[in-house]
Short mmCIF file of C-alpha atoms in Angstrom, two decimals:
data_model
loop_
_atom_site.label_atom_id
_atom_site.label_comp_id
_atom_site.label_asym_id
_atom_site.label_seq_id
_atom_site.Cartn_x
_atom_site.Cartn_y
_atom_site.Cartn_z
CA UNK A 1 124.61 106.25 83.98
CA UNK A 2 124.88 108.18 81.14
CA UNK A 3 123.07 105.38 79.02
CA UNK A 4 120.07 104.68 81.51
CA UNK A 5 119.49 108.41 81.24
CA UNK A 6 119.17 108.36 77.30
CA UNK A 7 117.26 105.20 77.77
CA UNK A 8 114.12 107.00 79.96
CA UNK A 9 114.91 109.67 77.35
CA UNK A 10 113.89 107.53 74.72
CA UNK A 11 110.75 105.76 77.01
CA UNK A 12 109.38 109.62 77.33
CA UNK A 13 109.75 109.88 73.67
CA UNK A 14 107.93 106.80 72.50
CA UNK A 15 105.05 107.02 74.88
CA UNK A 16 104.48 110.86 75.14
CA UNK A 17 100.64 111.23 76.03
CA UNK A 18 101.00 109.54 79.04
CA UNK A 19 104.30 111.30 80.16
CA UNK A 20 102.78 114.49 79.67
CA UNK A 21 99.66 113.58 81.64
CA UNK A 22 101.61 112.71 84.54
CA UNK A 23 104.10 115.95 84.25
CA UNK A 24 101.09 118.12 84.03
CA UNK A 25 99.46 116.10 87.12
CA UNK A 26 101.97 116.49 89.08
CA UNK A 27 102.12 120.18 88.20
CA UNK A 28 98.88 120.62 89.57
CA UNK A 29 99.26 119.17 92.46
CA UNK A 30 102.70 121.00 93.27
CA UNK A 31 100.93 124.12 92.29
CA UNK A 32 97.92 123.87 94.10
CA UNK A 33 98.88 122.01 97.38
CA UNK A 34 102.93 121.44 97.88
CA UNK A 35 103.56 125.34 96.93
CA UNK A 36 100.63 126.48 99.31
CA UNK A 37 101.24 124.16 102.16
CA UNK A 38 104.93 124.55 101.90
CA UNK A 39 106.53 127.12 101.24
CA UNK A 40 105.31 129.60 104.44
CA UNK A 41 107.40 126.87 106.10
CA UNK A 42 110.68 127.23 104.33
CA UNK A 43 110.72 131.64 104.21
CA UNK A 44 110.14 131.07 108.39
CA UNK A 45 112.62 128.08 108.41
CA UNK A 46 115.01 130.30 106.74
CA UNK A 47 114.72 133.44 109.47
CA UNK A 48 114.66 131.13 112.23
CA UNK A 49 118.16 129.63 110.97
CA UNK A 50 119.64 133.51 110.75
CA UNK A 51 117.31 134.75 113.99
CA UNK A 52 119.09 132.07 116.19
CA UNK A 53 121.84 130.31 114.47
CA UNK A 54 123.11 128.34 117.21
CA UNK A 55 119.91 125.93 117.34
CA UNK A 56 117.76 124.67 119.75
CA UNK A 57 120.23 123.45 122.73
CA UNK A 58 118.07 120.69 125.15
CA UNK A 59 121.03 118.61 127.59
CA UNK A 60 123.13 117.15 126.13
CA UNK A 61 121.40 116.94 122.26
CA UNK A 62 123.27 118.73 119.55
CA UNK A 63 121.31 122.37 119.27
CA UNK A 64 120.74 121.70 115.32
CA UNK A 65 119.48 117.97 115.50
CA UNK A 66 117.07 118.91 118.04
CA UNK A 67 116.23 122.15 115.57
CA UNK A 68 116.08 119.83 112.31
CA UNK A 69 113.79 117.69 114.44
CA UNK A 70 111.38 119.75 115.91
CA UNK A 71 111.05 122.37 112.45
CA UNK A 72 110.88 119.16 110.36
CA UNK A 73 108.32 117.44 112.27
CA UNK A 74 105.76 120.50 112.22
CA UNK A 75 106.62 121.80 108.42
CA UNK A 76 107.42 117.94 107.09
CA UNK A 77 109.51 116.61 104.59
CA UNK A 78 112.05 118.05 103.04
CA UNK A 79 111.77 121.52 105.88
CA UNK A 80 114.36 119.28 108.25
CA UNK A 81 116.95 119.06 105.30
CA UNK A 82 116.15 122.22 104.59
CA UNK A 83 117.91 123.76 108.77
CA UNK A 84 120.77 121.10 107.95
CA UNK A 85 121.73 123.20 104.58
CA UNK A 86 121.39 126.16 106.98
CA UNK A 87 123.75 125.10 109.56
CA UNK A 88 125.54 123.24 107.13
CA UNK A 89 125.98 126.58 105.47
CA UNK A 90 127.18 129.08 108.77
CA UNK A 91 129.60 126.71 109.65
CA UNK A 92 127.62 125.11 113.13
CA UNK A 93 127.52 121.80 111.06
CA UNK A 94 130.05 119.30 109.17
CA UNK A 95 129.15 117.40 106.26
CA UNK A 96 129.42 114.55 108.77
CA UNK A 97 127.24 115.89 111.21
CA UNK A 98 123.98 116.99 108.62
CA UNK A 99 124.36 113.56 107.18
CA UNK A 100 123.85 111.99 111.07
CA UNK A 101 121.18 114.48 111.64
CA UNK A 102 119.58 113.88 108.61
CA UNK A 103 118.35 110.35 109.10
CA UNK A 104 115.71 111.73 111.82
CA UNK A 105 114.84 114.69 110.48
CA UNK A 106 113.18 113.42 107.75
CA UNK A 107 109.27 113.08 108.91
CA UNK A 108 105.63 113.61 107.81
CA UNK A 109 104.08 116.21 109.89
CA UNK A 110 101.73 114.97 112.43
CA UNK A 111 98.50 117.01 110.14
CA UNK A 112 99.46 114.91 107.36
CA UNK A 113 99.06 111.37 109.35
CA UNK A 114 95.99 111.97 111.23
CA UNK A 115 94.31 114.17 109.15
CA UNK A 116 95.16 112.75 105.36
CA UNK A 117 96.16 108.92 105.93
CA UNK A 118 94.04 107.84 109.26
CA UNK A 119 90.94 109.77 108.75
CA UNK A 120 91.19 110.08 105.07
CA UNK A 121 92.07 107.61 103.28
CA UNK A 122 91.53 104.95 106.00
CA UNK A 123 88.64 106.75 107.44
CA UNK A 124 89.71 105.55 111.05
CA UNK A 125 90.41 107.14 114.41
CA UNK A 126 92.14 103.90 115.78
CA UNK A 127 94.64 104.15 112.86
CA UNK A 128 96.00 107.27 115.00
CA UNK A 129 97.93 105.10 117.04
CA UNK A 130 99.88 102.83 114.95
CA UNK A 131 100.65 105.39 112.86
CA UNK A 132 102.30 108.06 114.66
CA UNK A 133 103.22 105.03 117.37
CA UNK A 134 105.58 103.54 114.80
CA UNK A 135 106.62 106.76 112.45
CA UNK A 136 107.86 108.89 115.33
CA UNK A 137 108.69 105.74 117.85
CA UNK A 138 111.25 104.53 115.57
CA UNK A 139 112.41 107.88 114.44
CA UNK A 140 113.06 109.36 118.16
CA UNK A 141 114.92 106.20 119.02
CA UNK A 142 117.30 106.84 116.02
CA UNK A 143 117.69 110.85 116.89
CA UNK A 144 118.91 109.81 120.21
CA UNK A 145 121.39 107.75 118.57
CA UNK A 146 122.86 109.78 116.60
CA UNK A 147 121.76 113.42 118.15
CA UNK A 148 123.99 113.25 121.37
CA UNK A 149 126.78 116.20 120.86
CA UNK A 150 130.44 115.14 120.52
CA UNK A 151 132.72 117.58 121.48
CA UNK A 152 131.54 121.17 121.06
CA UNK A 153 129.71 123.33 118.53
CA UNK A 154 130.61 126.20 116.88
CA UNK A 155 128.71 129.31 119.37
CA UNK A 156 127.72 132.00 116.50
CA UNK A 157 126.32 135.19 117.37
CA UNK A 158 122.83 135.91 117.24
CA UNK A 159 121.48 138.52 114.99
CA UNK A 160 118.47 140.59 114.98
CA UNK A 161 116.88 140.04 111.52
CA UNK A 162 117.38 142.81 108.76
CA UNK A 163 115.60 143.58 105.49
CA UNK A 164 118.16 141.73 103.50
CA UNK A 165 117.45 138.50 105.64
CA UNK A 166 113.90 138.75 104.92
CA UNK A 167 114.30 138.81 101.09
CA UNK A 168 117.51 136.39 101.35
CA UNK A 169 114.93 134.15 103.18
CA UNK A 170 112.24 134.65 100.39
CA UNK A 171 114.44 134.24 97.43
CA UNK A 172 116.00 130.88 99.13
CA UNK A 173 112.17 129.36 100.43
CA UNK A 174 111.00 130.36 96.28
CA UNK A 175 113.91 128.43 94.98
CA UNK A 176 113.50 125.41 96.84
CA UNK A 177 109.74 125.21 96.09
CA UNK A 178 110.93 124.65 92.56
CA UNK A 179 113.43 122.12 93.74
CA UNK A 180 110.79 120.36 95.43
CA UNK A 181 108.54 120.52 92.14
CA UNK A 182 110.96 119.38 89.38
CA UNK A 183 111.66 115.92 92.03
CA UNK A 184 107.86 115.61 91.84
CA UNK A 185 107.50 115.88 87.69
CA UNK A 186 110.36 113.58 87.57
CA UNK A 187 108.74 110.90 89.76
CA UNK A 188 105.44 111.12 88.50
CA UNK A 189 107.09 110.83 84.28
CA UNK A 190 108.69 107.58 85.64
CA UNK A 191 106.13 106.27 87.44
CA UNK A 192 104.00 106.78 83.79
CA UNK A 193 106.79 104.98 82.01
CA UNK A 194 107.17 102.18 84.25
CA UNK A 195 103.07 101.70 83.76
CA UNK A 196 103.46 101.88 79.90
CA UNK A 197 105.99 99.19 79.87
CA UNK A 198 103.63 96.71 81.48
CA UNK A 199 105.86 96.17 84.35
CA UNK A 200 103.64 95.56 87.18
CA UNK A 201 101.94 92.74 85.09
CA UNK A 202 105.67 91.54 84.42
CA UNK A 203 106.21 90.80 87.61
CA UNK A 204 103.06 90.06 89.21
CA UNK A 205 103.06 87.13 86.88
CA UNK A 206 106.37 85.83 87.93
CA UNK A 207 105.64 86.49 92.37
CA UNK A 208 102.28 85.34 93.71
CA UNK A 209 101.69 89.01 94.07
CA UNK A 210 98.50 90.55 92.36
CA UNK A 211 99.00 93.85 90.13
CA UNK A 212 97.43 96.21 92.15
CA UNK A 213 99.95 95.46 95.24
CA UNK A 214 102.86 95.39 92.86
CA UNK A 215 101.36 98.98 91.04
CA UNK A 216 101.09 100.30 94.64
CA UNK A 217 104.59 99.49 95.85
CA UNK A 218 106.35 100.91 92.79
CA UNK A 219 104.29 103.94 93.15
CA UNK A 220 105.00 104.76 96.49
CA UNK A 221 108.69 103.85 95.92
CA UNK A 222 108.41 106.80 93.48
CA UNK A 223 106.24 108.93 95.04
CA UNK A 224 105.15 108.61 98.23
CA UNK A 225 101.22 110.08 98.33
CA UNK A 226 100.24 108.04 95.20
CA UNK A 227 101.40 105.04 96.60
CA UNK A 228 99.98 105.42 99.92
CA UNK A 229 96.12 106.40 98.03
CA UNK A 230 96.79 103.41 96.06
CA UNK A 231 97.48 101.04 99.11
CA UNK A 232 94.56 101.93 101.65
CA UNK A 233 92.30 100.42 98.34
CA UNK A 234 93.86 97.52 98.09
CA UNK A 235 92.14 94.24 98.73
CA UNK A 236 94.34 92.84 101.94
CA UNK A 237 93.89 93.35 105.38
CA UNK A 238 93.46 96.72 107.31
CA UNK A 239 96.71 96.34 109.32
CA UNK A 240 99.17 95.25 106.04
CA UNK A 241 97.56 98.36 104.41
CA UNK A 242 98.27 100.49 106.77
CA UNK A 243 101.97 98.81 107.47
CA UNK A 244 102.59 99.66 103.99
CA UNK A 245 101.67 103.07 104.25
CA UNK A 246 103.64 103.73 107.24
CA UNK A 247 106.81 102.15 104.91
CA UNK A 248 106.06 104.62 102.43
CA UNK A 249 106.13 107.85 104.55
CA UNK A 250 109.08 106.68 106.53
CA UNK A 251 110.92 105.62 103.59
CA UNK A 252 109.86 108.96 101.31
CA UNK A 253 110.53 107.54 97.88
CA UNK A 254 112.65 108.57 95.53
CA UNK A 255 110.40 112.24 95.18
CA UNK A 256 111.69 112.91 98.96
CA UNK A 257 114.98 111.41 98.47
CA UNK A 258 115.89 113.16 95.51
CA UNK A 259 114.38 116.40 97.62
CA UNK A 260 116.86 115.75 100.45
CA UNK A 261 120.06 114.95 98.40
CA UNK A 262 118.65 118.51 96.69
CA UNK A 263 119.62 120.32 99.98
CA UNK A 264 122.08 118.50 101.49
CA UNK A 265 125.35 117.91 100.33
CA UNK A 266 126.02 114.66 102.39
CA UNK A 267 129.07 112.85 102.04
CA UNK A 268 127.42 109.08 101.57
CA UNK A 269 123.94 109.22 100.08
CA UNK A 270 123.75 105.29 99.41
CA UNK A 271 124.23 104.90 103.13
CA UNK A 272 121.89 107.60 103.77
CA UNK A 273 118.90 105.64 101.53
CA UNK A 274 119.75 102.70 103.26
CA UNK A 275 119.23 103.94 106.77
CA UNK A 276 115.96 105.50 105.61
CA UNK A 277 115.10 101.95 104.20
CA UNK A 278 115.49 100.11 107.32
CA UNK A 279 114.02 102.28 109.72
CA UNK A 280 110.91 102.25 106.84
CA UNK A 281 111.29 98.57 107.55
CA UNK A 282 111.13 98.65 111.55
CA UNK A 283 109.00 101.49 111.49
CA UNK A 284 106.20 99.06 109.18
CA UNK A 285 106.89 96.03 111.43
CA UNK A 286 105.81 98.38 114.49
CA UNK A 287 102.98 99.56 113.01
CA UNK A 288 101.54 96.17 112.52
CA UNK A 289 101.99 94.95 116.53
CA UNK A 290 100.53 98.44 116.99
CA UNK A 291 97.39 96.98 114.87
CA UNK A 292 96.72 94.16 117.52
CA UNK A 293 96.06 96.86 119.95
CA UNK A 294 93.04 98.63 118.13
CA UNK A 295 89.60 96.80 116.43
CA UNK A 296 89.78 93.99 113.88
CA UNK A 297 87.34 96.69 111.90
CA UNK A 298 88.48 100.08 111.52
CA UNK A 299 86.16 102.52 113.02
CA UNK A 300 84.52 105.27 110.70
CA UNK A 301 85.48 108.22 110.80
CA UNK A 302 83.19 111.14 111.70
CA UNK A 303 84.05 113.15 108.73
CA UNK A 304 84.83 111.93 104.76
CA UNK A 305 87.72 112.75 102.75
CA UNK A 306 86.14 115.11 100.33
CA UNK A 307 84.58 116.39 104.06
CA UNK A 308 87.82 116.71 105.55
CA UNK A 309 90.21 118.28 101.89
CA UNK A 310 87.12 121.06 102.30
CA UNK A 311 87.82 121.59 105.74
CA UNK A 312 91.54 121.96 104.97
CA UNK A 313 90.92 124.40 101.92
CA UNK A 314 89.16 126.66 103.67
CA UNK A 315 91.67 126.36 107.02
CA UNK A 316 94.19 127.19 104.42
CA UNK A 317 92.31 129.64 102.69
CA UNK A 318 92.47 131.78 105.93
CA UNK A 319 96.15 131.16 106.85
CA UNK A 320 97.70 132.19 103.55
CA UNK A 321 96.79 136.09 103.89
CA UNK A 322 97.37 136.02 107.82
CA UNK A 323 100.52 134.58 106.44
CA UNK A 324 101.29 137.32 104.12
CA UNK A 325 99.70 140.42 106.33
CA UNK A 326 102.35 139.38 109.17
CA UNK A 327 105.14 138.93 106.85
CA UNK A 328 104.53 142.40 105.63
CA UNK A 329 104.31 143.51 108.68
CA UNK A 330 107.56 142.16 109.40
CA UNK A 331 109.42 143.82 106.42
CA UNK A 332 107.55 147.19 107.14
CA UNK A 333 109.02 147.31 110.60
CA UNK A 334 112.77 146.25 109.60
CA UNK A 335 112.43 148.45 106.67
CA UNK A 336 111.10 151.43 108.99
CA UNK A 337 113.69 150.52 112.16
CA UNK A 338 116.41 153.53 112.92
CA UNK A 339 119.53 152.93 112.27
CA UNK A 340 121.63 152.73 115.17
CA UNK A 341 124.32 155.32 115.41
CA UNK A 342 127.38 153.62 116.18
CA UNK A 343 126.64 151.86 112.64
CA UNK A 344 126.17 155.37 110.81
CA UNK A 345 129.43 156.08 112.53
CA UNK A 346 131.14 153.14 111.58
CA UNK A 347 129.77 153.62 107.77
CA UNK A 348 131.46 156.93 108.04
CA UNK A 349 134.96 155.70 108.85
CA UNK A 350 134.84 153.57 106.28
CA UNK A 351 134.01 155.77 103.88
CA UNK A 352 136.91 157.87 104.51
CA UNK A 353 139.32 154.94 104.65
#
């Protein structure tokens, strides 16, 4: 290991413009759309893990699989990992369990598949279906296979949230934004170094593969929204494009995997990539029997990408500061609440013990 890692060492070294195009790419687009979009979603994921620690408890489900599941699925990769560190943390969870949780809790939020993949890049409305048909089909079936509670979980106490959980949640959501960024420099730097040593044309010379397909797959092996733009324009039909895209955001790449294995502390993370990798598989094989159930043509879209980013800008635009003004308001009232007595009294005792 130590040798590969002085060998991309060396690659960034001898081809340095085009490393430091990608780093600083990828900086912008952490800066101006993964730190934005995100991290709102990892502060509240935070208070919701110390407002209600014992999960979300539906039948017989284990409370913080369905949790993981449900947070993860509106806030997207990596906010699912990100309630498994939390339980994983208080004690509700063992090593074990996060790592069983963790293989459907990883998912692309249902804004990012219709609004991004089907109506931007593939500027369809019947792409709706196979997509989320095949993403969330295959991932439900594996959260009830693994999500049904053995024995019982730790019952913790629930809390009414203080000042120092708010800026405990704050400091822990600003931290893992920067997690989240340095897996997305180091994707995109590799992803510039594998393009620099010619590898695509390598192997697209040795497989009856063209280039572009072989550029596209070992883009969104890295990252997982390059290689997904890169697919919808390649030159096959709709439903194999959009197969592959579905394998992308099921599988994550290694930008989402390192991302997970940044939160979670799971005992087997080969087995863990290799879960993800099938159910990318079954998940892509779904999505094109899905295909035979919409148009041979994809139907356009009422709105364009650049229509639709616009649209999302502004939308965002507007949440940030309602964001912020109810946070505040938040603090203000914990900072302002009364102390109760019994807890001045108790301060007291100690004090003189």
């Amino acid at each position: 290991m130590f040798w590969a890692i002085l060998l991309l060492m060396v690659g960034f070294v001898a081809f340095p413009e085009a490393v430091l195009s990608a780093a600083a790419d990828g900086a912008l687009t952490w800066w101006t759309r993964i730190v934005p979009a995100l991290t709102p979603y990892l502060i509240l994921t935070g208070l919701a893990c110390k407002a209600n620690p014992n999960g979300l408890k539906i039948g017989k489900l284990h409370p913080y699989a369905t949790g993981s599941l449900l947070l993860g699925a509106l806030g997207g990769y990596p906010v699912g990992a990100r309630v498994l560190e939390q339980g994983l943390h208080s004690g509700a969870l063992t090593p074990k369990q996060a790592q069983q949780f963790s293989y459907a809790s990883g998912l692309m939020s249902p804004a990012f598949l219709i609004s991004v993949t089907a109506l931007g890049l593939f500027k369809s409305r019947g792409a709706i279906l196979p997509l989320c048909g095949s993403v969330y089909g295959v991932t439900l079936l594996v959260f009830l296979l693994f999500s049904l509670r053995k024995g019982n979980s730790p019952s913790l106490v629930r809390q009414r949230l203080s000042a120092d959980d708010v800026t405990e949640a704050i400091s822990d959501g600003m931290q893992a934004i920067l997690r989240i960024g340095g897996c997305i420099l180091l994707c995109r730097c590799l992803g510039a170094l594998l393009s620099c040593c010619s590898v695509s044309r390598l192997i697209a010379r040795l497989l009856p593969v063209s280039e572009d397909t072989v550029s596209a797959i070992f883009a969104g092996l890295l990252e997982m929204t390059g290689g997904c733009t890169m697919a919808a324009a390649l030159p096959i039909p709709f439903a194999w494009r959009l197969a592959l895209c579905v394998f992308f955001q099921m599988f994550g790449g290694a930008s989402v995997l390192l991302q997970v294995r940044s939160f979670l502390k799971i005992p087997s993370f080969g087995r863990y990539v290799l879960i993800r990798f099938c159910m990318a598989v079954v998940s892509a094989l779904l999505c094109l029997l899905l295909c035979r159930l919409i148009p041979d043509q994809p139907v356009e879209a009422i709105a364009s990408a650049d229509e639709l980013l616009h649209r999302a800008q502004t939308l965002l635009g507007l949440a940030i500061p309602c964001g912020v003004g109810l946070l505040s308001a938040v603090i203000f009232v914990i900072m302002t609440r009364p102390v109760p007595k019994s807890r001045i009294l108790d301060d007291k005792r100690t004090k003189m013990c």
